[in-house]
CSV table of C-alpha atoms in Angstrom, one decimal:
chain,number,residue,atom,x,y,z
A,17,GLY,CA,0.0,0.0,0.0
A,18,GLN,CA,1.0,3.6,-0.3
A,19,TRP,CA,0.1,7.1,0.9
A,20,HIS,CA,-1.2,9.6,-1.6
A,21,LEU,CA,-1.4,13.3,-0.6
A,22,PRO,CA,-3.7,14.8,-3.2
A,23,LYS,CA,-3.8,18.3,-4.4
A,24,VAL,CA,-7.1,19.7,-3.2
A,25,GLU,CA,-9.0,22.5,-4.9
A,26,GLY,CA,-11.4,24.9,-3.3
A,27,LEU,CA,-11.4,26.6,0.1
A,28,ALA,CA,-10.8,24.0,2.8
A,29,PRO,CA,-12.5,23.8,6.3
A,30,SER,CA,-10.5,25.4,9.0
A,31,PRO,CA,-8.1,23.1,10.9
A,32,ARG,CA,-9.9,21.0,13.5
A,33,GLY,CA,-10.4,17.7,15.3
A,34,GLY,CA,-13.4,15.8,16.5
A,35,HIS,CA,-15.3,16.4,13.3
A,36,ALA,CA,-17.6,13.7,11.8
A,37,CYS,CA,-17.6,12.5,8.3
A,38,VAL,CA,-19.3,9.9,6.1
A,39,ALA,CA,-18.8,8.8,2.4
A,40,VAL,CA,-21.7,9.2,0.0
A,41,GLY,CA,-20.4,7.6,-3.1
A,42,THR,CA,-17.3,9.6,-4.1
A,43,LYS,CA,-18.3,12.5,-1.9
A,44,VAL,CA,-17.3,12.8,1.7
A,45,VAL,CA,-19.5,14.9,3.9
A,46,VAL,CA,-17.8,16.5,6.9
A,47,PHE,CA,-19.5,18.3,9.8
A,48,GLY,CA,-18.4,20.2,12.9
A,49,GLY,CA,-15.5,19.5,15.2
A,50,SER,CA,-13.4,22.0,17.2
A,51,ASP,CA,-9.9,23.4,17.3
A,52,ARG,CA,-7.6,24.0,20.3
A,53,ALA,CA,-8.9,27.5,21.1
A,54,PRO,CA,-11.5,25.8,21.5
A,55,LEU,CA,-13.8,27.1,18.8
A,56,THR,CA,-16.5,24.6,18.0
A,57,PHE,CA,-18.0,24.4,14.5
A,58,ASP,CA,-21.4,23.7,12.9
A,59,ASP,CA,-20.3,24.0,9.3
A,60,LEU,CA,-21.0,21.4,6.6
A,61,TRP,CA,-18.6,20.6,3.8
A,62,VAL,CA,-18.4,18.2,0.9
A,63,LEU,CA,-15.1,16.8,-0.4
A,64,GLU,CA,-15.4,15.4,-4.0
A,65,THR,CA,-12.8,12.7,-4.6
A,66,ALA,CA,-13.8,11.3,-8.0
A,67,HIS,CA,-11.0,10.5,-10.4
A,68,ASP,CA,-8.3,11.8,-8.0
A,69,GLN,CA,-9.7,15.3,-8.6
A,70,PHE,CA,-10.3,16.5,-5.1
A,71,GLU,CA,-12.3,19.6,-4.4
A,72,TRP,CA,-13.8,21.1,-1.2
A,73,THR,CA,-17.3,22.8,-1.3
A,74,ARG,CA,-18.9,24.4,1.7
A,75,ILE,CA,-22.6,23.6,1.8
A,76,SER,CA,-25.1,26.1,3.0
A,77,PRO,CA,-27.8,23.7,4.1
A,78,SER,CA,-31.4,24.6,4.5
A,79,ILE,CA,-32.8,23.9,8.0
A,80,SER,CA,-36.4,22.8,8.5
A,81,PRO,CA,-38.6,24.8,10.8
A,82,GLY,CA,-38.0,24.1,14.5
A,83,CYS,CA,-34.6,22.4,13.8
A,84,GLN,CA,-31.5,23.7,15.4
A,85,ILE,CA,-28.0,22.4,14.5
A,86,ALA,CA,-25.8,23.1,17.5
A,87,ALA,CA,-22.0,23.3,17.0
A,88,ARG,CA,-20.4,20.1,18.3
A,89,SER,CA,-17.5,17.8,18.2
A,90,GLY,CA,-17.5,14.0,18.7
A,91,ALA,CA,-20.8,13.4,16.9
A,92,THR,CA,-21.3,10.6,14.4
A,93,LEU,CA,-22.7,10.8,10.8
A,94,THR,CA,-24.2,7.6,9.4
A,95,LEU,CA,-25.6,7.1,5.9
A,96,ILE,CA,-28.9,5.1,5.8
A,97,ARG,CA,-30.2,4.9,2.2
A,98,ASP,CA,-30.0,8.5,1.0
A,99,LYS,CA,-30.1,10.2,4.4
A,100,ILE,CA,-27.4,11.0,6.8
A,101,TYR,CA,-28.2,10.6,10.5
A,102,MET,CA,-26.3,12.7,13.0
A,103,PHE,CA,-26.3,11.6,16.6
A,104,GLY,CA,-24.6,12.9,19.8
A,105,GLY,CA,-21.6,15.1,20.2
A,106,GLN,CA,-20.5,17.7,22.7
A,107,GLU,CA,-19.7,21.4,23.0
A,108,PRO,CA,-16.3,21.2,24.7
A,109,VAL,CA,-16.3,24.4,26.7
A,110,SER,CA,-19.6,23.8,28.5
A,111,GLU,CA,-19.2,20.0,28.2
A,112,THR,CA,-22.8,19.9,27.1
A,113,ARG,CA,-23.5,16.5,25.6
A,114,PHE,CA,-26.1,16.1,22.9
A,115,GLY,CA,-28.6,13.3,22.6
A,116,ASP,CA,-30.5,14.6,19.7
A,117,LEU,CA,-31.0,12.8,16.4
A,118,LYS,CA,-30.8,14.9,13.2
A,119,CYS,CA,-31.3,14.0,9.6
A,120,LEU,CA,-29.5,15.5,6.6
A,121,ASP,CA,-31.1,14.8,3.2
A,122,THR,CA,-28.3,14.3,0.7
A,123,ASN,CA,-30.5,15.2,-2.2
A,124,THR,CA,-31.6,18.6,-0.9
A,125,TRP,CA,-29.0,19.3,1.9
A,126,GLU,CA,-31.8,20.0,4.3
A,127,TRP,CA,-31.3,19.4,8.1
A,128,SER,CA,-34.4,18.2,10.0
A,129,ASN,CA,-35.3,16.9,13.4
A,130,VAL,CA,-36.1,13.2,13.6
A,131,GLU,CA,-39.3,12.5,15.4
A,132,THR,CA,-38.5,9.5,17.7
A,133,ARG,CA,-40.4,7.1,20.0
A,134,GLY,CA,-38.8,5.0,22.7
A,135,GLY,CA,-35.6,5.7,24.4
A,136,PRO,CA,-34.0,8.0,23.8
A,137,PRO,CA,-30.4,6.9,24.6
A,138,PRO,CA,-28.4,9.0,27.1
A,139,ALA,CA,-26.7,12.0,25.6
A,140,ARG,CA,-23.1,11.2,24.6
A,141,HIS,CA,-20.0,12.0,22.5
A,142,SER,CA,-17.1,10.0,21.2
A,143,HIS,CA,-19.3,6.9,20.6
A,144,CYS,CA,-19.5,4.9,17.4
A,145,ALA,CA,-22.4,4.3,15.0
A,146,GLY,CA,-23.1,2.2,12.0
A,147,CYS,CA,-25.8,1.3,9.5
A,148,LEU,CA,-27.5,-2.0,10.4
A,149,ALA,CA,-29.3,-4.0,7.7
A,150,ASP,CA,-30.0,-0.8,5.7
A,151,GLN,CA,-32.7,0.0,8.3
A,152,CYS,CA,-31.2,0.9,11.7
A,153,LEU,CA,-28.7,3.2,13.2
A,154,LEU,CA,-26.6,1.1,15.6
A,155,VAL,CA,-24.9,3.0,18.4
A,156,TYR,CA,-22.3,1.7,20.9
A,157,GLY,CA,-20.6,3.3,23.9
A,158,GLY,CA,-19.2,6.8,24.2
A,159,SER,CA,-18.9,9.4,27.0
A,160,GLY,CA,-22.1,10.3,28.8
A,161,HIS,CA,-22.9,12.7,31.6
A,162,GLN,CA,-22.3,9.9,34.1
A,163,GLY,CA,-19.1,8.7,32.5
A,164,THR,CA,-18.1,6.1,30.0
A,165,LEU,CA,-20.9,4.1,28.4
A,166,SER,CA,-21.1,0.4,27.3
A,167,ASP,CA,-24.7,0.3,26.0
A,168,VAL,CA,-26.0,-0.7,22.6
A,169,TRP,CA,-28.9,1.2,21.0
A,170,LEU,CA,-30.9,0.8,17.8
A,171,PHE,CA,-32.9,3.5,15.9
A,172,ASN,CA,-35.2,2.0,13.3
A,173,VAL,CA,-35.6,4.6,10.6
A,174,ASP,CA,-38.9,3.0,9.3
A,175,GLN,CA,-40.5,2.8,12.7
A,176,GLY,CA,-39.0,6.0,14.0
A,177,SER,CA,-38.2,4.3,17.3
A,178,TRP,CA,-35.2,3.8,19.6
A,179,SER,CA,-34.7,0.6,21.4
A,180,ARG,CA,-32.1,-0.8,23.7
A,181,PRO,CA,-31.6,-4.5,22.9
A,182,SER,CA,-30.3,-6.9,25.5
A,183,VAL,CA,-26.9,-8.2,24.3
A,184,SER,CA,-25.5,-11.6,25.3
A,185,GLY,CA,-21.9,-12.8,25.2
A,186,GLN,CA,-18.8,-11.4,26.9
A,187,HIS,CA,-19.3,-7.7,27.0
A,188,PRO,CA,-16.2,-5.5,26.3
A,189,ALA,CA,-15.4,-2.8,28.8
A,190,GLY,CA,-17.3,0.5,28.3
A,191,ARG,CA,-15.3,3.0,26.3
A,192,GLU,CA,-15.1,6.3,24.5
A,193,MET,CA,-13.0,7.5,21.5
A,194,HIS,CA,-13.1,3.9,20.1
A,195,SER,CA,-13.9,3.0,16.5
A,196,GLY,CA,-16.8,0.8,15.3
A,197,VAL,CA,-17.1,-0.2,11.7
A,198,MET,CA,-19.7,-2.5,10.0
A,199,VAL,CA,-17.8,-5.4,8.4
A,200,ASP,CA,-21.1,-6.7,6.9
A,201,ASP,CA,-24.7,-5.7,7.1
A,202,THR,CA,-25.2,-7.0,10.6
A,203,THR,CA,-21.7,-7.2,12.2
A,204,MET,CA,-19.8,-4.4,13.9
A,205,LEU,CA,-16.1,-4.5,14.8
A,206,VAL,CA,-15.2,-2.3,17.7
A,207,TYR,CA,-11.5,-1.4,18.4
A,208,GLY,CA,-9.6,0.4,21.1
A,209,GLY,CA,-10.8,3.6,22.9
A,210,ARG,CA,-10.4,4.8,26.4
A,211,SER,CA,-11.9,3.1,29.4
A,212,SER,CA,-13.6,4.7,32.4
A,213,ASP,CA,-10.4,4.6,34.4
A,214,GLY,CA,-8.5,6.4,31.7
A,215,ARG,CA,-6.6,3.4,30.2
A,216,ILE,CA,-6.1,3.4,26.5
A,217,LEU,CA,-7.6,0.1,25.2
A,218,CYS,CA,-6.1,-2.4,22.8
A,219,ASP,CA,-8.9,-4.9,22.3
A,220,ALA,CA,-11.0,-5.7,19.3
A,221,ALA,CA,-14.6,-7.0,19.9
A,222,VAL,CA,-17.2,-8.3,17.4
A,223,LEU,CA,-20.9,-7.5,17.8
A,224,ASP,CA,-23.2,-9.8,15.9
A,225,ALA,CA,-26.4,-7.8,15.7
A,226,LYS,CA,-28.3,-10.6,14.1
A,227,GLN,CA,-27.9,-12.6,17.3
A,228,MET,CA,-27.4,-9.5,19.4
A,229,LYS,CA,-24.3,-11.1,20.9
A,230,TRP,CA,-20.7,-10.1,21.5
A,231,THR,CA,-19.2,-13.1,19.8
A,232,ALA,CA,-15.4,-12.5,20.1
A,233,THR,CA,-12.9,-10.3,21.9
A,234,GLU,CA,-9.2,-10.3,21.2
A,235,PHE,CA,-6.5,-8.2,22.9
A,236,THR,CA,-3.8,-6.8,20.6
A,237,PRO,CA,-0.4,-5.3,21.1
A,238,PHE,CA,-1.6,-1.9,20.0
A,239,GLN,CA,-3.4,0.6,22.3
A,240,ARG,CA,-5.3,3.2,20.4
A,241,CYS,CA,-7.9,5.9,21.0
A,242,ALA,CA,-9.2,8.7,18.8
A,243,HIS,CA,-8.2,6.7,15.7
A,244,VAL,CA,-10.2,5.9,12.6
A,245,SER,CA,-11.1,2.6,11.1
A,246,ILE,CA,-12.8,1.5,7.8
A,247,ALA,CA,-13.8,-1.9,6.5
A,248,LEU,CA,-12.7,-2.9,3.0
A,249,SER,CA,-15.1,-5.0,1.0
A,250,ALA,CA,-14.2,-8.6,0.4
A,251,SER,CA,-13.0,-8.1,-3.2
A,252,ASP,CA,-10.4,-5.7,-2.0
A,253,ASP,CA,-8.7,-8.0,0.5
A,254,GLN,CA,-9.3,-11.3,-1.3
A,255,ALA,CA,-11.5,-12.5,1.5
A,256,GLY,CA,-13.2,-15.0,-0.7
A,257,THR,CA,-12.3,-17.7,1.7
A,258,SER,CA,-14.5,-18.5,4.7
A,259,SER,CA,-11.4,-18.7,7.0
A,260,SER,CA,-10.6,-15.0,6.8
A,261,GLY,CA,-12.9,-12.1,7.1
A,262,HIS,CA,-12.9,-8.6,5.8
A,263,ALA,CA,-9.8,-6.4,6.4
A,264,VAL,CA,-10.4,-3.5,8.7
A,265,LEU,CA,-7.8,-0.7,8.4
A,266,ILE,CA,-7.0,1.4,11.5
A,267,TYR,CA,-5.0,4.7,11.2
A,268,GLY,CA,-3.6,7.1,13.7
A,269,GLY,CA,-4.8,7.9,17.2
A,270,TYR,CA,-3.2,8.1,20.6
A,271,SER,CA,-1.5,5.1,22.2
A,272,GLY,CA,-1.1,6.6,25.7
A,273,GLU,CA,2.5,7.4,25.0
A,274,ALA,CA,2.5,9.0,21.6
A,275,VAL,CA,0.3,10.3,18.8
A,276,GLU,CA,0.5,7.6,16.1
A,277,GLY,CA,0.8,7.4,12.3
A,278,ASP,CA,0.7,3.7,11.7
A,279,ILE,CA,-1.7,1.8,9.5
A,280,LEU,CA,-2.9,-1.4,11.2
A,281,LYS,CA,-4.9,-4.1,9.6
A,282,ILE,CA,-7.2,-6.5,11.5
A,283,ASP,CA,-9.0,-9.5,10.1
A,284,SER,CA,-12.7,-9.3,11.1
A,285,LYS,CA,-13.0,-13.1,11.5
A,286,THR,CA,-9.8,-14.1,13.2
A,287,LEU,CA,-9.0,-10.7,14.8
A,288,GLU,CA,-5.4,-11.2,13.9
A,289,ILE,CA,-3.7,-7.8,13.6
A,290,GLU,CA,-0.6,-6.5,11.8
A,291,ILE,CA,1.2,-3.2,11.1
A,292,VAL,CA,0.8,-2.6,7.4
A,293,ARG,CA,2.9,0.6,7.4
A,294,ARG,CA,4.7,2.4,10.2
A,295,GLY,CA,4.8,6.1,9.8
A,296,PRO,CA,6.1,8.6,9.3
A,297,ARG,CA,9.6,7.2,9.0
A,298,GLU,CA,12.9,9.0,8.8
A,299,SER,CA,13.4,7.6,5.3
A,300,ASP,CA,10.1,9.0,4.0
A,301,LYS,CA,10.5,11.9,1.6
A,302,PRO,CA,9.2,15.2,3.2
A,303,GLY,CA,5.6,15.7,2.2
A,304,SER,CA,5.0,12.1,1.1
A,305,VAL,CA,3.4,10.8,4.4
A,306,PRO,CA,0.8,12.6,6.5
A,307,GLN,CA,1.8,13.9,10.0
A,308,THR,CA,0.8,11.8,13.0
A,309,ARG,CA,-2.6,12.7,14.4
A,310,PHE,CA,-5.6,11.8,16.5
A,311,ALA,CA,-9.3,13.0,16.5
A,312,HIS,CA,-9.2,13.0,12.7
A,313,ALA,CA,-12.1,11.8,10.5
A,314,GLY,CA,-11.9,8.9,8.0
A,315,ALA,CA,-14.0,7.3,5.4
A,316,CYS,CA,-13.9,4.5,2.8
A,317,ILE,CA,-14.0,5.9,-0.7
A,318,PRO,CA,-14.0,4.1,-4.1
A,319,TRP,CA,-10.6,4.4,-5.6
A,320,PRO,CA,-10.1,4.6,-9.4
A,321,GLY,CA,-7.9,1.5,-9.9
A,322,SER,CA,-6.6,0.4,-13.3
A,323,ILE,CA,-9.3,-2.1,-13.9
A,324,SER,CA,-11.5,-2.6,-10.9
A,325,GLN,CA,-12.8,0.0,-8.5
A,326,LYS,CA,-10.7,-0.5,-5.4
A,327,GLN,CA,-11.3,1.2,-2.1
A,328,ALA,CA,-9.1,3.5,-0.1
A,329,LEU,CA,-9.0,5.1,3.3
A,330,LEU,CA,-9.5,8.9,3.2
A,331,VAL,CA,-8.3,10.9,6.2
A,332,VAL,CA,-9.3,14.5,6.9
A,333,GLY,CA,-7.8,16.8,9.5
A,334,GLY,CA,-7.2,15.9,13.2
A,335,VAL,CA,-4.8,17.3,15.7
A,336,ASN,CA,-1.3,16.6,17.1
A,337,PRO,CA,0.7,18.3,19.8
A,338,ALA,CA,2.1,20.9,17.3
A,339,ASP,CA,-0.9,21.5,15.0
A,340,ASP,CA,-4.6,21.5,14.2
A,341,LEU,CA,-4.8,20.0,10.7
A,342,ASN,CA,-7.1,20.4,7.7
A,343,ASP,CA,-5.2,18.3,5.2
A,344,VAL,CA,-6.4,15.4,3.2
A,345,ALA,CA,-4.5,12.1,2.8
A,346,VAL,CA,-5.4,8.8,1.1
A,347,TRP,CA,-4.1,5.4,2.0
A,348,ILE,CA,-4.3,3.1,-1.0
A,349,PRO,CA,-4.1,-0.6,0.0
A,350,ALA,CA,-1.9,-2.8,-2.0
């Protein structure tokens, strides 16, 4: 694999961390975040990535009557059909946590409130969320008013209802600043994060939402929080065999000792993990590898390969001890 630092046209969002993003085809939608001032954002951006011609556009969304979009960091954006659902987040100065659910129509760029029954889940930030069976928003963990959370919640977009399923199996420790990525329609792989006692976690856990069961947990040598992860589809990682699962790529984050720049790869079935690329290294040409970072945003984008559409990991912004970032980097798997 290799890093690609594309030339990006258009005015870019200001440097930040804790922003949320989601891919919609070749477009990556980015919302919010905050910088070290801390100034917290409520702006909406689209990064077009098609054919390696990258361009930022700031979107001026319409907002339906009665809907308020508060500036926040640590929210999640999840695409379900043609709508993006935003859940949670916080305003860092007041430490106000949000428990609201908002919807962004990708055809009209209109924000609206989502009328909900049941629940709602406790307000939180730094959780993870995914699209379950093209019908539900699946939420796990995060930082609530009472501390670190370990709960699983579902929002069914057809029924407009929240529910908290009882989950069997060996529950992983509650956590915030973890990643959670759907490796298929009904399976989420959770990695890392920070526990209630402040430890940086190194485990991977698999939630089978068909059975509503935690089916596997594996401790790895790599502690990470505030990283990103994406799942590659089977064709990209030759996971045609039943013995291995999808490849999940993990990039950046904080290990408890340092801000990291490694790419890790974990097999979603065996939970075996490897370092795909250390970085940045002294031998790297200046400007060829992104700076180390945490609290960045990441998405899986289609990558124009020579024959087939491959997939790549797109990284936007983040922070490290020296800088708030607003750059764009692409990891192209081998």
